[in-house]
Coordinates of C-alpha atoms in Angstrom, one line a residue:
M463 CA -7.3 -2.9 17.1
L464 CA -3.6 -3.8 17.2
Y465 CA -3.8 -5.5 20.6
E466 CA -6.5 -7.8 19.4
T467 CA -4.3 -8.8 16.4
L468 CA -1.4 -9.3 18.8
R469 CA -3.4 -11.7 21.0
K470 CA -4.2 -13.8 17.9
V471 CA -0.6 -13.8 16.8
A472 CA 0.6 -14.9 20.2
A473 CA -1.9 -17.7 20.3
A474 CA -0.4 -19.0 17.0
A475 CA 3.2 -18.2 17.7
C476 CA 4.2 -21.8 18.2
C477 CA 2.7 -23.1 14.9
A478 CA 4.8 -24.5 12.0
L479 CA 4.7 -21.1 10.4
C480 CA 7.3 -19.8 12.9
L481 CA 10.8 -20.7 11.8
S482 CA 13.6 -21.6 14.2
A483 CA 14.8 -18.5 16.1
T484 CA 17.5 -20.6 17.8
A485 CA 19.1 -21.3 14.5
Q486 CA 19.0 -17.6 13.6
A487 CA 20.5 -16.6 17.0
A488 CA 23.4 -18.9 16.3
S489 CA 24.0 -17.4 12.9
D490 CA 26.6 -14.8 12.2
T491 CA 24.3 -13.2 9.6
P492 CA 23.4 -9.5 10.4
S493 CA 20.0 -8.8 11.9
I494 CA 17.1 -7.7 9.7
W495 CA 16.3 -5.1 12.4
T496 CA 19.6 -3.4 11.9
H497 CA 18.9 -3.3 8.2
I498 CA 15.5 -1.8 8.8
V499 CA 16.8 0.9 11.2
A500 CA 19.5 1.9 8.8
G501 CA 16.9 2.5 6.1
M502 CA 14.5 4.5 8.3
Q503 CA 13.9 8.0 6.7
L504 CA 10.7 9.4 8.3
D505 CA 11.1 12.4 10.6
Q506 CA 9.2 13.3 13.7
R507 CA 8.5 9.7 14.8
E508 CA 9.3 10.6 18.4
T509 CA 6.4 12.7 19.7
P510 CA 5.0 12.5 23.2
E511 CA 2.0 10.5 21.9
T512 CA 4.1 8.0 19.9
V513 CA 6.5 7.5 22.8
A514 CA 3.4 6.8 25.1
R515 CA 2.1 4.3 22.6
A516 CA 5.5 2.6 22.3
R517 CA 5.6 2.3 26.1
A518 CA 2.1 0.9 26.1
Y519 CA 3.1 -1.8 23.6
A520 CA 6.2 -2.5 25.7
R521 CA 4.0 -3.3 28.7
R522 CA 2.8 -6.3 26.6
A523 CA 6.2 -7.2 25.3
D524 CA 5.3 -10.9 25.0
L525 CA 2.6 -10.0 22.4
V526 CA 4.8 -7.6 20.5
E527 CA 7.7 -10.1 20.4
A528 CA 5.4 -12.9 19.2
M529 CA 4.0 -10.7 16.4
L530 CA 7.5 -9.7 15.3
A531 CA 8.6 -13.3 15.3
R532 CA 5.6 -14.1 13.1
S533 CA 7.0 -11.8 10.4
E534 CA 10.1 -14.0 9.8
P535 CA 8.8 -15.9 6.6
F536 CA 7.9 -12.6 4.9
L537 CA 9.9 -9.7 6.4
W538 CA 13.1 -10.0 4.3
H539 CA 11.0 -10.1 1.1
I540 CA 9.0 -7.0 2.2
V541 CA 12.2 -5.1 3.1
E542 CA 13.8 -6.0 -0.2
A543 CA 10.8 -4.9 -2.2
T544 CA 10.5 -1.6 -0.2
E545 CA 14.2 -0.9 -0.6
R546 CA 14.1 -1.7 -4.3
R547 CA 11.5 1.1 -4.7
R548 CA 13.8 3.4 -2.6
M549 CA 11.0 3.9 0.0
P550 CA 11.5 4.4 3.8
L551 CA 11.9 1.1 5.5
E552 CA 9.4 2.2 8.2
L553 CA 6.9 1.2 5.6
A554 CA 8.0 -2.4 5.7
L555 CA 6.6 -2.4 9.2
L556 CA 3.1 -1.4 8.2
P557 CA 1.8 -5.0 8.1
A558 CA 2.5 -5.0 11.9
V559 CA -0.3 -2.4 12.2
E560 CA -2.5 -3.8 9.5
S561 CA -2.5 -7.5 10.3
G562 CA 0.1 -8.3 12.9
F563 CA 2.1 -9.9 10.1
D564 CA -0.6 -12.5 9.7
P565 CA -1.4 -13.3 6.0
H566 CA -4.5 -15.2 7.2
A567 CA -5.9 -12.1 8.9
R568 CA -9.4 -11.1 8.0
S569 CA -11.3 -8.1 9.4
Q570 CA -15.0 -7.6 10.0
R571 CA -14.9 -5.4 6.9
Q572 CA -13.7 -8.4 4.9
A573 CA -10.2 -6.9 4.5
A574 CA -7.7 -9.7 4.1
G575 CA -4.0 -10.5 4.1
L576 CA -0.8 -8.9 5.4
W577 CA -1.8 -5.5 4.0
Q578 CA -5.6 -5.8 4.5
F579 CA -7.0 -5.1 1.1
V580 CA -10.8 -5.1 0.9
P581 CA -12.7 -7.0 -1.9
A582 CA -14.1 -3.8 -3.4
T583 CA -10.8 -2.2 -4.1
S584 CA -8.4 -5.2 -4.6
A585 CA -9.0 -5.3 -8.4
I586 CA -8.0 -1.6 -8.6
F587 CA -4.5 -2.6 -7.3
G588 CA -4.2 -5.6 -9.6
L589 CA -5.1 -8.2 -7.0
Q590 CA -7.3 -10.8 -8.6
T591 CA -9.7 -12.8 -6.5
T592 CA -11.0 -16.1 -8.1
R593 CA -12.2 -19.5 -7.0
D594 CA -8.6 -20.7 -7.2
Y595 CA -6.6 -17.8 -5.9
D596 CA -7.0 -14.7 -3.7
A597 CA -4.1 -12.4 -4.4
R598 CA -5.0 -10.2 -1.3
R599 CA -3.7 -13.1 0.8
D600 CA -0.6 -13.7 -1.3
P601 CA 2.3 -12.2 0.7
V602 CA 4.3 -11.4 -2.5
A603 CA 1.4 -10.1 -4.7
S604 CA -0.1 -8.0 -1.9
T605 CA 3.2 -6.5 -0.9
R606 CA 3.8 -5.4 -4.5
A607 CA 0.3 -3.9 -4.7
A608 CA 0.6 -2.2 -1.3
L609 CA 4.0 -0.6 -2.0
G610 CA 2.7 0.6 -5.4
H611 CA -0.3 2.2 -3.7
L612 CA 1.8 3.9 -1.1
S613 CA 4.2 5.2 -3.7
D614 CA 1.3 6.6 -5.7
M615 CA 0.0 8.3 -2.5
Y616 CA 3.4 9.8 -1.9
E617 CA 3.6 11.2 -5.4
Y618 CA 0.2 12.8 -4.9
F619 CA 0.7 14.3 -1.4
G620 CA 4.5 14.6 -1.4
D621 CA 4.8 13.3 2.2
W622 CA 5.2 9.7 3.4
W623 CA 3.2 10.2 6.6
L624 CA 0.3 11.6 4.5
A625 CA 0.7 8.6 2.2
V626 CA 0.3 6.2 5.2
A627 CA -2.8 8.2 6.3
A628 CA -4.2 8.0 2.8
Y629 CA -3.6 4.2 2.7
N630 CA -6.1 4.0 5.6
V631 CA -8.6 6.7 4.9
G632 CA -8.4 7.0 1.1
L633 CA -7.0 9.6 -1.3
G634 CA -10.2 11.5 -1.8
N635 CA -11.1 11.6 1.9
L636 CA -7.6 12.8 2.9
S637 CA -7.7 15.5 0.2
N638 CA -11.0 16.8 1.6
I639 CA -9.5 16.8 5.1
L640 CA -6.5 18.8 4.0
K641 CA -8.8 21.3 2.1
A642 CA -11.1 21.7 5.1
Q643 CA -8.2 22.5 7.4
H644 CA -6.9 25.4 5.4
G645 CA -3.4 24.2 4.4
V646 CA -2.4 22.3 7.5
T647 CA 0.0 19.7 6.0
S648 CA 1.8 18.2 9.1
I649 CA 0.4 14.8 9.9
W650 CA 0.9 15.6 13.6
A651 CA -1.2 18.8 13.5
L652 CA -3.8 17.5 11.1
K653 CA -7.2 16.5 12.6
L654 CA -7.9 13.0 11.3
P655 CA -10.6 10.4 11.9
K656 CA -9.7 8.4 15.0
E657 CA -8.9 5.2 13.1
T658 CA -6.6 7.0 10.8
H659 CA -5.0 9.1 13.6
D660 CA -4.3 5.8 15.5
H661 CA -3.1 4.1 12.3
V662 CA -0.3 6.6 11.8
R663 CA 0.7 6.8 15.4
R664 CA 0.9 3.0 15.7
L665 CA 3.3 2.8 12.8
A666 CA 5.4 5.5 14.4
A667 CA 5.4 3.7 17.7
I668 CA 6.3 0.3 16.2
S669 CA 9.2 2.0 14.4
L670 CA 10.4 3.5 17.7
L671 CA 10.3 0.0 19.3
I672 CA 12.4 -1.4 16.5
E673 CA 14.8 1.5 16.5
Q674 CA 15.3 1.6 20.3
P675 CA 14.3 -1.8 21.8
Q676 CA 16.5 -1.4 24.9
R677 CA 14.9 1.9 25.8
F678 CA 11.5 0.3 25.8
G679 CA 12.6 -3.0 27.4
I680 CA 11.7 -5.4 24.6
T681 CA 13.8 -8.1 22.9
L682 CA 13.6 -8.2 19.2
P683 CA 13.4 -11.8 17.8
A684 CA 16.5 -13.1 16.2
I685 CA 15.7 -12.8 12.5
A686 CA 18.6 -12.8 10.1
D687 CA 19.1 -10.3 7.3
A688 CA 18.6 -13.1 4.8
P689 CA 15.6 -14.8 3.2
A690 CA 14.0 -17.5 5.5
T691 CA 11.7 -18.5 2.6
A692 CA 12.0 -18.8 -1.1
I693 CA 9.5 -18.5 -4.0
V694 CA 9.2 -21.6 -6.1
P695 CA 8.0 -20.4 -9.6
L696 CA 5.0 -22.2 -11.1
R697 CA 5.3 -21.8 -14.8
S698 CA 2.0 -23.6 -15.5
A699 CA -1.0 -25.0 -13.6
I700 CA 0.0 -28.1 -11.7
D701 CA -1.3 -30.5 -9.0
L702 CA 0.7 -28.9 -6.2
S703 CA -0.6 -31.3 -3.6
A704 CA 0.9 -34.3 -5.5
A705 CA 4.1 -32.5 -6.2
A706 CA 4.4 -31.5 -2.5
E707 CA 3.8 -35.0 -1.4
A708 CA 6.5 -36.3 -3.7
A709 CA 8.9 -33.7 -2.3
G710 CA 8.1 -34.5 1.3
V711 CA 6.4 -31.1 1.9
S712 CA 3.1 -31.0 3.8
D713 CA -0.1 -29.4 2.4
S714 CA -0.5 -27.6 5.8
L715 CA 2.9 -25.9 5.5
I716 CA 2.0 -24.7 2.0
R717 CA -1.3 -23.3 3.2
Q718 CA 0.3 -21.6 6.2
L719 CA 2.6 -19.6 4.0
N720 CA 0.3 -19.3 1.0
P721 CA -3.2 -18.6 2.2
G722 CA -4.2 -17.1 -1.1
L723 CA -4.1 -20.6 -2.7
G724 CA -7.4 -22.3 -3.3
D725 CA -7.4 -25.9 -4.5
L726 CA -3.8 -27.2 -4.3
R727 CA -4.7 -29.8 -7.0
N728 CA -5.0 -27.0 -9.6
T729 CA -2.8 -23.9 -9.3
T730 CA -4.4 -21.9 -12.1
G731 CA -3.6 -18.2 -11.8
K732 CA -0.8 -18.7 -9.2
K733 CA 2.7 -17.8 -10.3
G734 CA 4.7 -19.1 -7.3
V735 CA 4.6 -20.7 -3.9
M736 CA 6.5 -19.6 -0.8
L737 CA 8.2 -22.2 1.3
P738 CA 11.1 -22.3 3.8
T739 CA 14.3 -22.5 1.8
A740 CA 15.1 -26.2 2.4
E741 CA 11.5 -27.2 1.4
A742 CA 11.6 -24.9 -1.5
E743 CA 14.7 -26.5 -2.9
R744 CA 13.2 -30.0 -2.6
L745 CA 10.0 -28.9 -4.3
L746 CA 11.9 -27.1 -7.1
A747 CA 14.0 -30.2 -7.7
T748 CA 10.9 -32.4 -7.8
L749 CA 9.1 -30.1 -10.3
K750 CA 12.1 -30.2 -12.6
S751 CA 12.2 -34.0 -12.5
R752 CA 8.5 -34.8 -13.0
R753 CA 5.3 -33.5 -14.4
F754 CA 2.3 -33.0 -12.2
T755 CA -0.8 -32.5 -14.4
P756 CA -3.5 -30.4 -12.6
S757 CA -6.5 -32.4 -11.4
A758 CA -9.9 -31.7 -12.8
R759 CA -11.6 -28.7 -11.2
P760 CA -13.9 -29.8 -8.3
Q761 CA -17.6 -29.5 -8.7
V762 CA -19.2 -26.4 -7.1
V763 CA -22.4 -27.2 -5.3
V764 CA -24.7 -25.0 -3.3
H765 CA -25.6 -25.8 0.3
V766 CA -28.6 -24.1 1.8
I767 CA -28.1 -23.5 5.5
Q768 CA -30.6 -25.3 7.7
P769 CA -31.5 -24.5 11.3
G770 CA -28.8 -25.9 13.6
D771 CA -26.2 -26.2 10.9
S772 CA -22.6 -25.4 11.8
L773 CA -19.5 -24.9 9.7
W774 CA -18.0 -28.0 11.2
Q775 CA -21.1 -30.1 10.2
I776 CA -21.2 -28.7 6.6
A777 CA -17.4 -29.2 6.2
S778 CA -17.6 -32.7 7.4
H779 CA -20.5 -33.6 5.1
Y780 CA -18.7 -32.4 2.0
R781 CA -15.2 -33.5 3.2
V782 CA -13.7 -30.0 3.0
S783 CA -12.0 -27.8 5.5
I784 CA -13.7 -25.1 7.6
D785 CA -11.0 -22.6 6.4
D786 CA -12.0 -23.4 2.7
L787 CA -15.7 -22.9 3.5
R788 CA -14.9 -19.5 4.9
R789 CA -12.7 -18.5 2.0
W790 CA -15.1 -19.7 -0.7
N791 CA -18.0 -17.7 0.9
D792 CA -16.0 -14.7 2.3
L793 CA -17.0 -15.6 5.9
A794 CA -15.3 -14.0 8.9
E795 CA -14.8 -16.0 12.1
S796 CA -17.6 -13.9 13.6
S797 CA -20.0 -14.5 10.8
V798 CA -23.4 -16.0 11.8
L799 CA -24.9 -18.8 9.8
R800 CA -28.4 -17.8 9.0
P801 CA -30.9 -20.4 7.8
G802 CA -31.7 -20.0 4.2
R803 CA -28.3 -18.6 3.2
R804 CA -26.6 -20.3 0.3
L805 CA -23.0 -21.4 0.6
S806 CA -20.8 -22.4 -2.3
V807 CA -18.9 -25.6 -1.7
Q808 CA -16.2 -27.0 -4.0
T809 CA -16.3 -30.8 -3.7
S810 CA -15.2 -33.9 -5.6
L811 CA -18.1 -36.0 -4.1

């Protein structure tokens, strides 16, 4: 549910991922929100139901505003990619519905990233998942795949709202729904599964909030219509951890903005890394001045879960992070460790 996502975002709103809104407020650069509103194209956003949803969100304005602030590192890149494809800019807001603009988000169905791709279908959309790299959690790669998928759905159905519905329920399922309802084509008249019905209305409601914040009593975070982050190209596999240390960039900042990365000591399969612009410039200068040979791949061992084991204990034993353990074994935060289950652990011990 969107509110559950919003609560998680609010809890993390003060982390290093969030860039300085004060600096943006002082800037004369136009707002990204003005840019998005100017590029909105979808009709019939304002229905009684979507207005009611927008008002419901506005009653938790603190959560909505925290979520939107969380978008700052990624939003300009998403808007630019959406606009380049000549798609309605409402679609740049879809990650608000999918993940609350959290690239670390993972659902109980194991969907991951800003756009919530599931493992079973990620390869279809060109998102590779390997030991070293999960493209579903890469903000740039997943955005490219999601917009391509939405564009394909639009070409098939000829309607952007139907494309949004198909993104949630699937092309085949939506085609069957349309056939069963004897030619009903309006998304607002179509009887959809509850999850898909809500999915479409949430995007419409979020779009209304962005378009008319004063009407709904929310304050949009000050995000400039300019990139807050930059992509540092990786032309070959390197030891990114060593390069970052030399450039004065922390591993934790890299992981916050690039959750698709596996072992930072060997960036095989990764074409670029996202960082705030100042840190990106330092890292790029460092990479140009020195070579950082990738470290040897860590050994993969199998840990058989014993009664009483916890992720913290296992991570401490192998000197790895809990987040890495979850990522290597596709574990959600709610996953239960059952004795006898085997966990893969990448370790240099």
